Backbone as JSON, one array per atom type, in Angstrom:
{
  "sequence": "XXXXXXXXXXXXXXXXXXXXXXXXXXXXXXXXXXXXXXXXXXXXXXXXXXXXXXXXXXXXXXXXXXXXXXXXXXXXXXXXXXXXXXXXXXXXXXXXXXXXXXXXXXXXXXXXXXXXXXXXXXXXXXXXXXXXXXXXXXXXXXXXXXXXXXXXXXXXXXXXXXXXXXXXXXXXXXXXXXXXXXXXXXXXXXXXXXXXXXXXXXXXXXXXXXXXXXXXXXXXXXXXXXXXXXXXXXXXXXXXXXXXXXX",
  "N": [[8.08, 0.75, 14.0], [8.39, 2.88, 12.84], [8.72, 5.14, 14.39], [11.13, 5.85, 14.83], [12.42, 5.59, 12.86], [11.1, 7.68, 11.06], [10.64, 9.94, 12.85], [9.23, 12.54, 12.34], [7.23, 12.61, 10.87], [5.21, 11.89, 12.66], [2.63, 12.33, 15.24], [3.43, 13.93, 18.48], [2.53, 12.24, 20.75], [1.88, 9.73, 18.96], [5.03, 9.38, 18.86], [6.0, 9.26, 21.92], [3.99, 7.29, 23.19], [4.81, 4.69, 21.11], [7.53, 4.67, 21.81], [7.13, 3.92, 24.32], [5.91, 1.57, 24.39], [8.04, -0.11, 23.61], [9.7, -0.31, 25.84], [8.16, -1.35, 27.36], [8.05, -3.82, 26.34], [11.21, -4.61, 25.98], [11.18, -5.06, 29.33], [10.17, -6.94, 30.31], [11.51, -8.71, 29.21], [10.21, -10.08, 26.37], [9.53, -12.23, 23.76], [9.74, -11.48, 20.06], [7.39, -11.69, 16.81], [7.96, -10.47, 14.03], [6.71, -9.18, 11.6], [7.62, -9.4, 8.98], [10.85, -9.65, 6.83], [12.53, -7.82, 7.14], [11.4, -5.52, 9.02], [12.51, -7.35, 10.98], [14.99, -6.76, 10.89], [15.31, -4.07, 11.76], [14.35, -4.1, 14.42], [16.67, -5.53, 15.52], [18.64, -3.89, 14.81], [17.5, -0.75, 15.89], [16.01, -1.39, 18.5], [18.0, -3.25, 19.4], [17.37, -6.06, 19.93], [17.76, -8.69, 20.28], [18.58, -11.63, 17.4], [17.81, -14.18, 18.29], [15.22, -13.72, 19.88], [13.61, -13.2, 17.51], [10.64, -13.76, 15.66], [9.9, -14.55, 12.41], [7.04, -13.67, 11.29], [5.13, -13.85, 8.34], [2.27, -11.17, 7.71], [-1.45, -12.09, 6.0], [-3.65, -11.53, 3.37], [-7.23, -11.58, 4.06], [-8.84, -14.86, 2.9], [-11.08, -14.95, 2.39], [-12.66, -13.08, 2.15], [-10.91, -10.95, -0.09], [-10.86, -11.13, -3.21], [-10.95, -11.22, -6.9], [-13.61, -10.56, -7.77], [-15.25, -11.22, -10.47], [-18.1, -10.62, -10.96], [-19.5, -8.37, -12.83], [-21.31, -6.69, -12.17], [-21.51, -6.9, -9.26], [-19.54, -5.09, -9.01], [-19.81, -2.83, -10.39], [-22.23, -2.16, -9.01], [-21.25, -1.43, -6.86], [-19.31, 1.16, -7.38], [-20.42, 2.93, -8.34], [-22.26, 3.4, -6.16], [-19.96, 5.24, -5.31], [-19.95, 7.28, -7.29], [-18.56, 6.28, -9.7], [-19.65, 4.74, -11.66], [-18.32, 3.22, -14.6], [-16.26, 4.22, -14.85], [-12.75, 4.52, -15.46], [-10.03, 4.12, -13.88], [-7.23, 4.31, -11.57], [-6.22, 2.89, -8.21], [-5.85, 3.84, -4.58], [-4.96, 2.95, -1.02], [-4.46, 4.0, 1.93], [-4.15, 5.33, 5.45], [-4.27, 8.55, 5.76], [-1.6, 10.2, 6.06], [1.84, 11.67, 6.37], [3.99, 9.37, 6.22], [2.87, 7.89, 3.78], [3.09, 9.08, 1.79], [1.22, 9.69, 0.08], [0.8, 12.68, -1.35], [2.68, 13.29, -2.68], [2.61, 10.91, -4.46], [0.16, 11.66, -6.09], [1.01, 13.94, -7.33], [2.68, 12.82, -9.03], [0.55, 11.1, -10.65], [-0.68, 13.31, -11.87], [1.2, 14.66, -13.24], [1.49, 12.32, -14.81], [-1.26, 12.4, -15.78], [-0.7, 14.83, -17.58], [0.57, 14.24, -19.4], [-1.08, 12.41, -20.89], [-3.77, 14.03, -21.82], [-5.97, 13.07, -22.51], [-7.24, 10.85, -21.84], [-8.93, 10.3, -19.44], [-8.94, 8.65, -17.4], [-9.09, 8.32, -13.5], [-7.99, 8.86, -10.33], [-8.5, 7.49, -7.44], [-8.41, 7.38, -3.85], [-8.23, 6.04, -1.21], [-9.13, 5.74, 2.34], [-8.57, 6.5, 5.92], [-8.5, 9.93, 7.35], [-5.37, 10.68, 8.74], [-2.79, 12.19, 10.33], [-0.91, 15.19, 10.07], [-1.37, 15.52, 7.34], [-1.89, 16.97, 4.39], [-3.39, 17.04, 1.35], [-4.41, 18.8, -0.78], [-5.24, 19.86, -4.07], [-7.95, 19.94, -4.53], [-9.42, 21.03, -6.2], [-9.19, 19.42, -8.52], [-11.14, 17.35, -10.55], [-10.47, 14.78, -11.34], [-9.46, 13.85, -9.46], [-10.0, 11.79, -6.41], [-10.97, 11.29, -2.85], [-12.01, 9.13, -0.87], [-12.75, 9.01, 1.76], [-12.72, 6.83, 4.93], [-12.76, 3.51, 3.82], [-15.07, 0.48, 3.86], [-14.85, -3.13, 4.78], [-15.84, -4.85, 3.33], [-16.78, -3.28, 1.04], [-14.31, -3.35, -0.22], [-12.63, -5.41, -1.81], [-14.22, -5.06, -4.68], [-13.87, -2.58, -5.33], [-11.05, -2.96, -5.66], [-11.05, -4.86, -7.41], [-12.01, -3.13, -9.7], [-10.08, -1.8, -10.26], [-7.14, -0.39, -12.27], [-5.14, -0.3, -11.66], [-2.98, -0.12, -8.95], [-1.89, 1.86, -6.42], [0.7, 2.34, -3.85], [2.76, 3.88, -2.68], [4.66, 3.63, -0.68], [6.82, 5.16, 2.06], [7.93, 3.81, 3.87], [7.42, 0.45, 4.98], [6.25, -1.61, 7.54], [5.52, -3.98, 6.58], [2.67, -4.12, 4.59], [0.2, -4.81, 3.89], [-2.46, -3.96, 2.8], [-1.13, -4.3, -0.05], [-0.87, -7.18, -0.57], [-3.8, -7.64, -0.67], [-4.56, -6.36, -3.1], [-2.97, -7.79, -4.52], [-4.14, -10.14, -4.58], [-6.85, -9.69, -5.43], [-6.09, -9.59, -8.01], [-5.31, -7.22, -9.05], [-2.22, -5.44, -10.89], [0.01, -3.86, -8.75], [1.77, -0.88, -8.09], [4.7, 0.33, -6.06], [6.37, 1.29, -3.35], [9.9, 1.4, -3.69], [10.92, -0.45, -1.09], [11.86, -0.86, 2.29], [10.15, -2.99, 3.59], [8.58, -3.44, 1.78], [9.74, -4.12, -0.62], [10.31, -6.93, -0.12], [8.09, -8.41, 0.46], [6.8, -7.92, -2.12], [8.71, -7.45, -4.15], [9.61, -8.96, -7.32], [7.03, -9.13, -8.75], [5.33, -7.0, -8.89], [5.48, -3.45, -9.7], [8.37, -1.65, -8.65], [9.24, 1.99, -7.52], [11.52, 4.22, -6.89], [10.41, 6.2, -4.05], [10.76, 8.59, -3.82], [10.36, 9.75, -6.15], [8.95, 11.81, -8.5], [8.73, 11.28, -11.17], [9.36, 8.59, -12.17], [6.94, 7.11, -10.5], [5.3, 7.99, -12.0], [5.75, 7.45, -14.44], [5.09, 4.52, -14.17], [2.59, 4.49, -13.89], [2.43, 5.26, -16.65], [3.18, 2.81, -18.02], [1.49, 1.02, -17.0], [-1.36, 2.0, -18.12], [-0.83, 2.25, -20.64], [0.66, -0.29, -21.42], [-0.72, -3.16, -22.06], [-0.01, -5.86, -22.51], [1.7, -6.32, -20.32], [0.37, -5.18, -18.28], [-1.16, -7.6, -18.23], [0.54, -9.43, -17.87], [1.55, -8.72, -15.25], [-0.64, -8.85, -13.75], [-0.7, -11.52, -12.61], [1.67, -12.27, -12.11], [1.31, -10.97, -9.93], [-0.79, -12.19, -8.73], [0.04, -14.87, -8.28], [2.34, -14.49, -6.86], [1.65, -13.8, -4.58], [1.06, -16.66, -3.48], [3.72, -17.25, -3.08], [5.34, -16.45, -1.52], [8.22, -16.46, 0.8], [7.69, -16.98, 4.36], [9.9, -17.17, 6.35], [12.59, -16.64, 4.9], [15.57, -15.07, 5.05]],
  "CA": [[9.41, 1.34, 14.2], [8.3, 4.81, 12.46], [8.34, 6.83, 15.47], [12.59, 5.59, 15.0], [13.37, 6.16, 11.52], [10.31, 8.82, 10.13], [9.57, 10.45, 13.56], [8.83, 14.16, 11.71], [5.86, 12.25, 10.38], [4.45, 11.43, 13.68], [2.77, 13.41, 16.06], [4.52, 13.68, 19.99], [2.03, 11.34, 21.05], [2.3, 8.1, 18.64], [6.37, 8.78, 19.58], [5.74, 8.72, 23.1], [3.57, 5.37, 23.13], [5.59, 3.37, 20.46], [8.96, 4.39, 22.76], [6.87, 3.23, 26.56], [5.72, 0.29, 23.87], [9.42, -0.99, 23.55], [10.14, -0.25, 27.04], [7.71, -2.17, 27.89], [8.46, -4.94, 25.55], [12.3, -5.13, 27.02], [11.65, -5.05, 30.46], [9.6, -8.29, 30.09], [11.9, -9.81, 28.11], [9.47, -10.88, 25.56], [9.85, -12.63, 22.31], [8.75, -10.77, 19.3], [6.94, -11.83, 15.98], [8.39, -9.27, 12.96], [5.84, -8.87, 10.26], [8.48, -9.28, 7.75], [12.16, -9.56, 7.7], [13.04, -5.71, 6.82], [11.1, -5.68, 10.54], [13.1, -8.06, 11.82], [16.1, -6.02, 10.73], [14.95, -3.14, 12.1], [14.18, -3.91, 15.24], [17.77, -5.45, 16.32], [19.46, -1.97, 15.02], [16.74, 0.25, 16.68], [16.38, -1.57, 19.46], [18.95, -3.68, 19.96], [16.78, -7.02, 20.14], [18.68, -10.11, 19.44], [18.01, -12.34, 16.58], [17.04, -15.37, 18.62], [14.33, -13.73, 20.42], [12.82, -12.52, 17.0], [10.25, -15.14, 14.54], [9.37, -13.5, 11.27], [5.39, -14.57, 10.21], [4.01, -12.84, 7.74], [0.68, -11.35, 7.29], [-1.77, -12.43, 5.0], [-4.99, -11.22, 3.22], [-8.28, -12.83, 4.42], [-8.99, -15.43, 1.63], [-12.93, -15.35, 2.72], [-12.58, -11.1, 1.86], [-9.98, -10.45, -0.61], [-10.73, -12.12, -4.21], [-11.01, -10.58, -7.48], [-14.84, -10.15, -8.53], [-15.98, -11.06, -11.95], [-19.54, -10.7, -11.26], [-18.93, -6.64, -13.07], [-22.74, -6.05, -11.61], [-21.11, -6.47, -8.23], [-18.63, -4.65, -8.64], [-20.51, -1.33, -10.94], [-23.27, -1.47, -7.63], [-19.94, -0.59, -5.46], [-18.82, 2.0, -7.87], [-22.23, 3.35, -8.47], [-22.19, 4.23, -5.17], [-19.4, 6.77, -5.25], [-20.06, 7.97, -8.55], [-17.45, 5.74, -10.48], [-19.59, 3.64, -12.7], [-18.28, 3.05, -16.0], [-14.98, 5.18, -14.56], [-11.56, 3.91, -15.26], [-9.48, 4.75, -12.01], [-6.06, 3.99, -10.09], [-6.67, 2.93, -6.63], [-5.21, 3.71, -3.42], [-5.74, 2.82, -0.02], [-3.91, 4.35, 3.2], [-4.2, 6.27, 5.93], [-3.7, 9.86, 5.11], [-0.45, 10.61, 6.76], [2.62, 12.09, 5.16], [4.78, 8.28, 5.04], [2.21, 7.05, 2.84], [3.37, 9.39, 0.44], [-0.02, 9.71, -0.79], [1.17, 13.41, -2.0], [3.85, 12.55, -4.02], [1.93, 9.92, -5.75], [-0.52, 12.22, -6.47], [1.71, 14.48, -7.95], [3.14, 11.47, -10.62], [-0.25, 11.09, -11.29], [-0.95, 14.69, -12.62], [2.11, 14.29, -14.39], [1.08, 11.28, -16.0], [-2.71, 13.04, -16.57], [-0.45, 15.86, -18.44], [0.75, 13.34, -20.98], [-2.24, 11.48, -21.5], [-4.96, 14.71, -21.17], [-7.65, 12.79, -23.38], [-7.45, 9.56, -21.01], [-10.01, 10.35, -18.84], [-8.98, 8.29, -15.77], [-8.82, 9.44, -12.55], [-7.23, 8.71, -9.4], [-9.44, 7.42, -6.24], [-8.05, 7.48, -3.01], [-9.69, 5.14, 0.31], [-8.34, 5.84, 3.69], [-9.09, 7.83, 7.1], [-7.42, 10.73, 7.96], [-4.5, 10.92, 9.96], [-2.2, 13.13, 11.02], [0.06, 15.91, 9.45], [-1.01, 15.69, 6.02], [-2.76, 17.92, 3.53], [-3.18, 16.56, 0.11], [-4.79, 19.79, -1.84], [-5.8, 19.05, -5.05], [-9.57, 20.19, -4.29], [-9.89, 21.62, -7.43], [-9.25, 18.63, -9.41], [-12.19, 16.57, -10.69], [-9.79, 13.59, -11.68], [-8.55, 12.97, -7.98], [-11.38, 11.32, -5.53], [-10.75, 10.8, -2.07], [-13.4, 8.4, -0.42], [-12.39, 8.84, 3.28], [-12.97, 5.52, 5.26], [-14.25, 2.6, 3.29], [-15.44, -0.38, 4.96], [-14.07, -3.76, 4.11], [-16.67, -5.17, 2.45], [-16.86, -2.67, -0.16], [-12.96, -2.97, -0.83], [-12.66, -6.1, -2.92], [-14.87, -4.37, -5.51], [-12.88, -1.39, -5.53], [-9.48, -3.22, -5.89], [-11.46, -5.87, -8.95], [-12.46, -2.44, -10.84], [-8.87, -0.66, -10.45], [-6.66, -0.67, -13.56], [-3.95, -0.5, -11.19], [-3.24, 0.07, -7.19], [-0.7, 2.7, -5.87], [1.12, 1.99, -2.33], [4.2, 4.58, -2.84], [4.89, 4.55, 0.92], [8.12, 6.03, 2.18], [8.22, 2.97, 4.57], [5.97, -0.25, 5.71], [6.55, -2.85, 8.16], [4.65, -5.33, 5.73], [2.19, -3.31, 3.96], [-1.23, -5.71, 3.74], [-2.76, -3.3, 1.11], [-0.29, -4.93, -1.17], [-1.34, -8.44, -0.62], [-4.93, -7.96, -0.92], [-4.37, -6.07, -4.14], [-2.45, -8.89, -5.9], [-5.13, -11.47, -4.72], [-7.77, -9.52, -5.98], [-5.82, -9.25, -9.68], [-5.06, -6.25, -10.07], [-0.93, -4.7, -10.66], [0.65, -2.74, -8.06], [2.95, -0.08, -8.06], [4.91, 0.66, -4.48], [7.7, 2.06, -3.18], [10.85, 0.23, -3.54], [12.23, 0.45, -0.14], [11.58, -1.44, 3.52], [9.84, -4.59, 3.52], [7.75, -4.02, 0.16], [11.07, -5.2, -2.5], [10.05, -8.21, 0.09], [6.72, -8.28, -0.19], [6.37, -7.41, -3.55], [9.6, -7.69, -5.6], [9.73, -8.86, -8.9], [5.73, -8.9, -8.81], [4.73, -5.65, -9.05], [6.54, -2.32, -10.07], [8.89, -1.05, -7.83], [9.59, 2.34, -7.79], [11.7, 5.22, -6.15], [9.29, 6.8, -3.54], [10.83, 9.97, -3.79], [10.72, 10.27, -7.76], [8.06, 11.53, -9.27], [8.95, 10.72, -12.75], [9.47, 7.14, -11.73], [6.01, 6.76, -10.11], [4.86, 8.62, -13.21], [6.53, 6.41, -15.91], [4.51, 3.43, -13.3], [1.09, 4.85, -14.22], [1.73, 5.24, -18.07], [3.0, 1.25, -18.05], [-0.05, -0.19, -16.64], [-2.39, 2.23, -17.92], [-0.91, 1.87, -21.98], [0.56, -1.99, -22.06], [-2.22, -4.34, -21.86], [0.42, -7.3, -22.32], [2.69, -5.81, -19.5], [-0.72, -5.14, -17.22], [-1.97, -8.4, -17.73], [1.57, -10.19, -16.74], [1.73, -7.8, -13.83], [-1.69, -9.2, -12.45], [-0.89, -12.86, -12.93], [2.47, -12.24, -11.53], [0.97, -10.34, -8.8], [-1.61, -13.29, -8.22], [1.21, -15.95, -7.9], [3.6, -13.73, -5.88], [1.09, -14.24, -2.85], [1.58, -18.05, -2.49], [5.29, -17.83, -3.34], [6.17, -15.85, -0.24], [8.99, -16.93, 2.06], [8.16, -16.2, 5.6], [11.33, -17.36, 7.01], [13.78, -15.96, 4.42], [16.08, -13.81, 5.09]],
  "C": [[9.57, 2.69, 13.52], [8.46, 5.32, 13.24], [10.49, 6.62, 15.57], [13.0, 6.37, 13.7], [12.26, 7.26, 10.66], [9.84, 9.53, 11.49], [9.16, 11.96, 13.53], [7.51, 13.63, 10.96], [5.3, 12.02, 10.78], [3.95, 12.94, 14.54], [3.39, 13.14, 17.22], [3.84, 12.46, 20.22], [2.15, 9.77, 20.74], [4.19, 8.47, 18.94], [6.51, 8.27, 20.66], [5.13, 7.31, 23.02], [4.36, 4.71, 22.2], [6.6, 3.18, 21.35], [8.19, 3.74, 24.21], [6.41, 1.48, 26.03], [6.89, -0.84, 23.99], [9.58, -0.9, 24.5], [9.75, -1.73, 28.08], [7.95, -3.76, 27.53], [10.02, -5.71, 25.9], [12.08, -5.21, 28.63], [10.77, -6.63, 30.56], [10.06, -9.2, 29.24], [11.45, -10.43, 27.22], [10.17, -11.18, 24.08], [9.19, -12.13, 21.14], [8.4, -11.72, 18.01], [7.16, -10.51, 15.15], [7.43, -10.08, 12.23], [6.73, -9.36, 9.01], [10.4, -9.12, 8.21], [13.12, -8.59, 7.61], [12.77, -5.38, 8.3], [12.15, -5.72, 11.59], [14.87, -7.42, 12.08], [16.18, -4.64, 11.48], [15.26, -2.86, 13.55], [15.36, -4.52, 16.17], [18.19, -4.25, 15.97], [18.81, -1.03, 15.41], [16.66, 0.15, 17.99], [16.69, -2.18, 20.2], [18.2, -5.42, 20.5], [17.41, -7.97, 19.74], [17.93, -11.33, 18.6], [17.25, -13.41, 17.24], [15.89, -15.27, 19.12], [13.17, -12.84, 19.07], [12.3, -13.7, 15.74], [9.64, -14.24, 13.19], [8.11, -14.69, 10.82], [5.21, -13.38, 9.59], [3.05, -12.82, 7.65], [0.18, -12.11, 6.21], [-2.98, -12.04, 4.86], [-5.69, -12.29, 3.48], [-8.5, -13.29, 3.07], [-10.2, -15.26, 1.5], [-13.33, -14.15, 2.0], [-12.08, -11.25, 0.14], [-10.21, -11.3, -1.98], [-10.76, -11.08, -5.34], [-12.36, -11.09, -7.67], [-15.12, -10.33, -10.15], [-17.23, -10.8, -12.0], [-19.43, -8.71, -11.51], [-20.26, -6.08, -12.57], [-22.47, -5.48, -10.29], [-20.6, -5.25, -8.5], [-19.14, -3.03, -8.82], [-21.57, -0.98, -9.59], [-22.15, -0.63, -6.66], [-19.78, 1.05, -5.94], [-19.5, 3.2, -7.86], [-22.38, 4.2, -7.45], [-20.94, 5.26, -4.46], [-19.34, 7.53, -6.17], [-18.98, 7.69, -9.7], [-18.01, 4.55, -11.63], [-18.86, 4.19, -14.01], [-16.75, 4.35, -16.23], [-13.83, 4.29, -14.84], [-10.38, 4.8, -14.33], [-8.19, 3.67, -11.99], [-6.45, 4.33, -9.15], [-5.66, 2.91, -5.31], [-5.78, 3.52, -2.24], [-4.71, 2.46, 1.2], [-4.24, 5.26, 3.84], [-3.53, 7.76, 5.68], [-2.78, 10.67, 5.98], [1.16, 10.62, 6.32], [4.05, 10.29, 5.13], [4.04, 7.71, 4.03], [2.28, 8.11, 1.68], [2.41, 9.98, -0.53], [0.13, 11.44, -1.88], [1.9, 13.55, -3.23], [3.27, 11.68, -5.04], [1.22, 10.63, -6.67], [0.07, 13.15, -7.53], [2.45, 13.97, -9.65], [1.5, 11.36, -11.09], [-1.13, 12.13, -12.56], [-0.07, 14.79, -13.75], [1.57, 12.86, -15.34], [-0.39, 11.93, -16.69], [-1.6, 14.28, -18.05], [-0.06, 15.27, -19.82], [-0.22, 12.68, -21.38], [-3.53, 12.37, -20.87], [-5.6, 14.18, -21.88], [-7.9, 11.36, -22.45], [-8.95, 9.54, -20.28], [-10.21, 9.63, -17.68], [-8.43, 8.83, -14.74], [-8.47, 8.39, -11.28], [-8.03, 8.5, -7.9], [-8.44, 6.34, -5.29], [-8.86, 6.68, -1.63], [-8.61, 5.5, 1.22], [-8.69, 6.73, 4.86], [-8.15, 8.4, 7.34], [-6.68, 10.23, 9.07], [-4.01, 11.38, 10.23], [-1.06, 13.87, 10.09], [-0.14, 15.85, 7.9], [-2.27, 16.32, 5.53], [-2.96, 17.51, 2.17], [-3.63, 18.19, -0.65], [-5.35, 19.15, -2.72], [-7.31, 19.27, -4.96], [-10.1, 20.89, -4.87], [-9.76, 20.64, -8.79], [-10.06, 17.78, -9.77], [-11.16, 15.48, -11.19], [-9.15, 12.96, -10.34], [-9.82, 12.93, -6.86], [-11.16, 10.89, -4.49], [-12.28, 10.64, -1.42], [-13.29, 8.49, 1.06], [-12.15, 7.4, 3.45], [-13.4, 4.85, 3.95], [-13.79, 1.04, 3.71], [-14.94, -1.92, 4.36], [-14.86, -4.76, 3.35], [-16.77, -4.86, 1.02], [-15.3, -2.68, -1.33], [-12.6, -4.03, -1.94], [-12.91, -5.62, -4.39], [-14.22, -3.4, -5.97], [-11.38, -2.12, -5.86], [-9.77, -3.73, -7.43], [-11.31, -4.08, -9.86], [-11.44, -1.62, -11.29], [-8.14, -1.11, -11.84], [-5.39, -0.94, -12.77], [-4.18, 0.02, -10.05], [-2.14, 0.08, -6.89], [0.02, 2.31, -4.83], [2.64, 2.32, -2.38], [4.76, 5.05, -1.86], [6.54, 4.71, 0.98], [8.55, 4.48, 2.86], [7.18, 1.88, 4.63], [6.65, -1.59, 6.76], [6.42, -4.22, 7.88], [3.79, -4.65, 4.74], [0.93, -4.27, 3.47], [-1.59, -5.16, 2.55], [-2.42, -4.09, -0.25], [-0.92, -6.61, -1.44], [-2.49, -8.49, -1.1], [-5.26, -7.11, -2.68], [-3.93, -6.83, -5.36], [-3.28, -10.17, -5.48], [-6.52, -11.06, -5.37], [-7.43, -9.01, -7.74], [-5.79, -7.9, -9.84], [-3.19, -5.44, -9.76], [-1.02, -3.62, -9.82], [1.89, -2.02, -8.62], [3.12, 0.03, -6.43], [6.35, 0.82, -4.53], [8.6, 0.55, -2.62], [11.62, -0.09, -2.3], [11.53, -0.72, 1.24], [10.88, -2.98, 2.96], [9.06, -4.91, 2.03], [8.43, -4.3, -1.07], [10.87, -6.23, -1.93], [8.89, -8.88, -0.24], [6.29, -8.82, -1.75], [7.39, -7.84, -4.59], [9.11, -7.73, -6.86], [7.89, -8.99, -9.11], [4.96, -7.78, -8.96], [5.6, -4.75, -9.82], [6.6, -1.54, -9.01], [9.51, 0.19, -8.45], [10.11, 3.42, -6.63], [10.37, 6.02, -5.37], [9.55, 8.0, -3.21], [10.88, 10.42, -5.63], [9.26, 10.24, -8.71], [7.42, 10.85, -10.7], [9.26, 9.37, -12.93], [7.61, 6.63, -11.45], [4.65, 7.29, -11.13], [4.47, 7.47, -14.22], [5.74, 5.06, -15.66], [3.26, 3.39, -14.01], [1.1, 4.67, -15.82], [2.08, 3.68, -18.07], [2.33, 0.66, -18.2], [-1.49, 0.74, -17.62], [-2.12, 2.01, -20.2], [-0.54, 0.2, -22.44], [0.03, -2.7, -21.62], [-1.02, -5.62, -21.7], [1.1, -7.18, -20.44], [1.35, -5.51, -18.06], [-1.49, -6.82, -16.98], [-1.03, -9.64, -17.39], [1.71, -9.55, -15.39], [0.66, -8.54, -12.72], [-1.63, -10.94, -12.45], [0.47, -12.98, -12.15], [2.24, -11.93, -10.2], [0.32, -11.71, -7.98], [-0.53, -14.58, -7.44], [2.06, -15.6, -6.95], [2.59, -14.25, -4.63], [1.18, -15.27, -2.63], [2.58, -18.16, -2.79], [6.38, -16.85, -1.88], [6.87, -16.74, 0.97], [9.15, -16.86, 3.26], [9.76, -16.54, 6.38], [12.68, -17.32, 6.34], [14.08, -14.48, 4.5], [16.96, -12.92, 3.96]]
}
């Protein structure tokens, strides 16, 4: 329902197909499945769908995939291979397109590097390009974008994070999130659409337009150890305490 409420973040094209998508979707009267019930909200005031013909399931990370890693051999071979052994890192992982915010985050992150310049962690980025966005930053050796990475390798990468960003403007559900708090490690994410459902009191929610919020996120997790290691235990539990059918 982005090409409704963010469509300056789209190009013509995904507007066109999402709008011949719904078209198509009312003229067949079909019954929908919402992701979530921010979705489900969505899609009667956008477009006008009536509650009875809408079932809210939520996603869920693969359990077979998605675990946290103790074997740290695994995990340093992953790292190893982008040049992150023995790195301490915040992890992100979206397509690079301006609702995912990924700018803005980036931005709290620099700010947080400016208060803590002897830290020495840095900021690695997973996701394939997409459309309309520019990050910069290609002078910073503390910010690492990996392009693609494959889903094999991602477990590994979530186990070795200290923490895992997802400061989108919007999400319909936002998966990322899930497989982040099953593989133990605290999120931060933007407080806003379906991820205060998602996520709530499990993570740290913060303004996704405030840098100094998504800032204040990073020094949290990255100075209180007690406060990081309720975050990932909270996080862990939050995934089987989800309500799909509350509204």
């Amino acid at each position: 329902l982005t090409h409704h409420l963010f469509p300056e973040h789209h190009v013509k094209r995904n507007v066109s197909n999402a709008a011949k998508g719904f078209q198509f979707i009312k003229k067949r009267k079909a019954y929908c499945i919402a992701v979530s019930s921010a979705t489900k909200c969505d899609l009667q005031r956008e477009e006008g769908i009536t509650e009875d013909r809408i079932q809210v399931i939520y996603e869920a990370a693969d359990r077979e995939v998605f675990n946290h890693i103790y074997d740290t051999d695994r995990v340093d071979k992953v790292l190893e291979g982008y040049g992150l052994e023995r790195q301490q890192y915040f992890f992100s992982l979206a397509t690079l397109e301006p609702r995912k915010n990924l700018k803005k985050t980036l931005e709290a992150f620099i700010h947080f590097k400016d208060a803590h310049p002897s830290s020495g962690i840095v900021f690695v980025a997973a996701g394939k390009l997409g459309w309309k966005e520019k990050l910069g930053f290609n002078n910073r050796k503390d910010i690492v974008h990996l392009g693609y990475v494959g889903e094999g390798e991602l477990p590994a990468l979530y186990s070795g994070a200290l923490g895992f960003a997802y400061v989108s403007k919007y999400e319909g559900f936002g998966l990322p999130l899930l497989e982040a708090m099953r593989c133990q490690v605290p999120v931060i994410y933007g407080a806003n659409s379906s991820m205060k459902e998602i996520v709530g009191p499990h993570g740290l929610g913060v303004d996704a337009e405030s840098t100094l919020e998504i800032s204040n996120a990073f020094g949290i997790i990255f100075e209180d150890e007690v406060k990081r290691t309720e975050l990932i235990k909270k996080g862990y539990n939050g995934y089987f305490s989800l309500e799909p059918f509350a509204d």
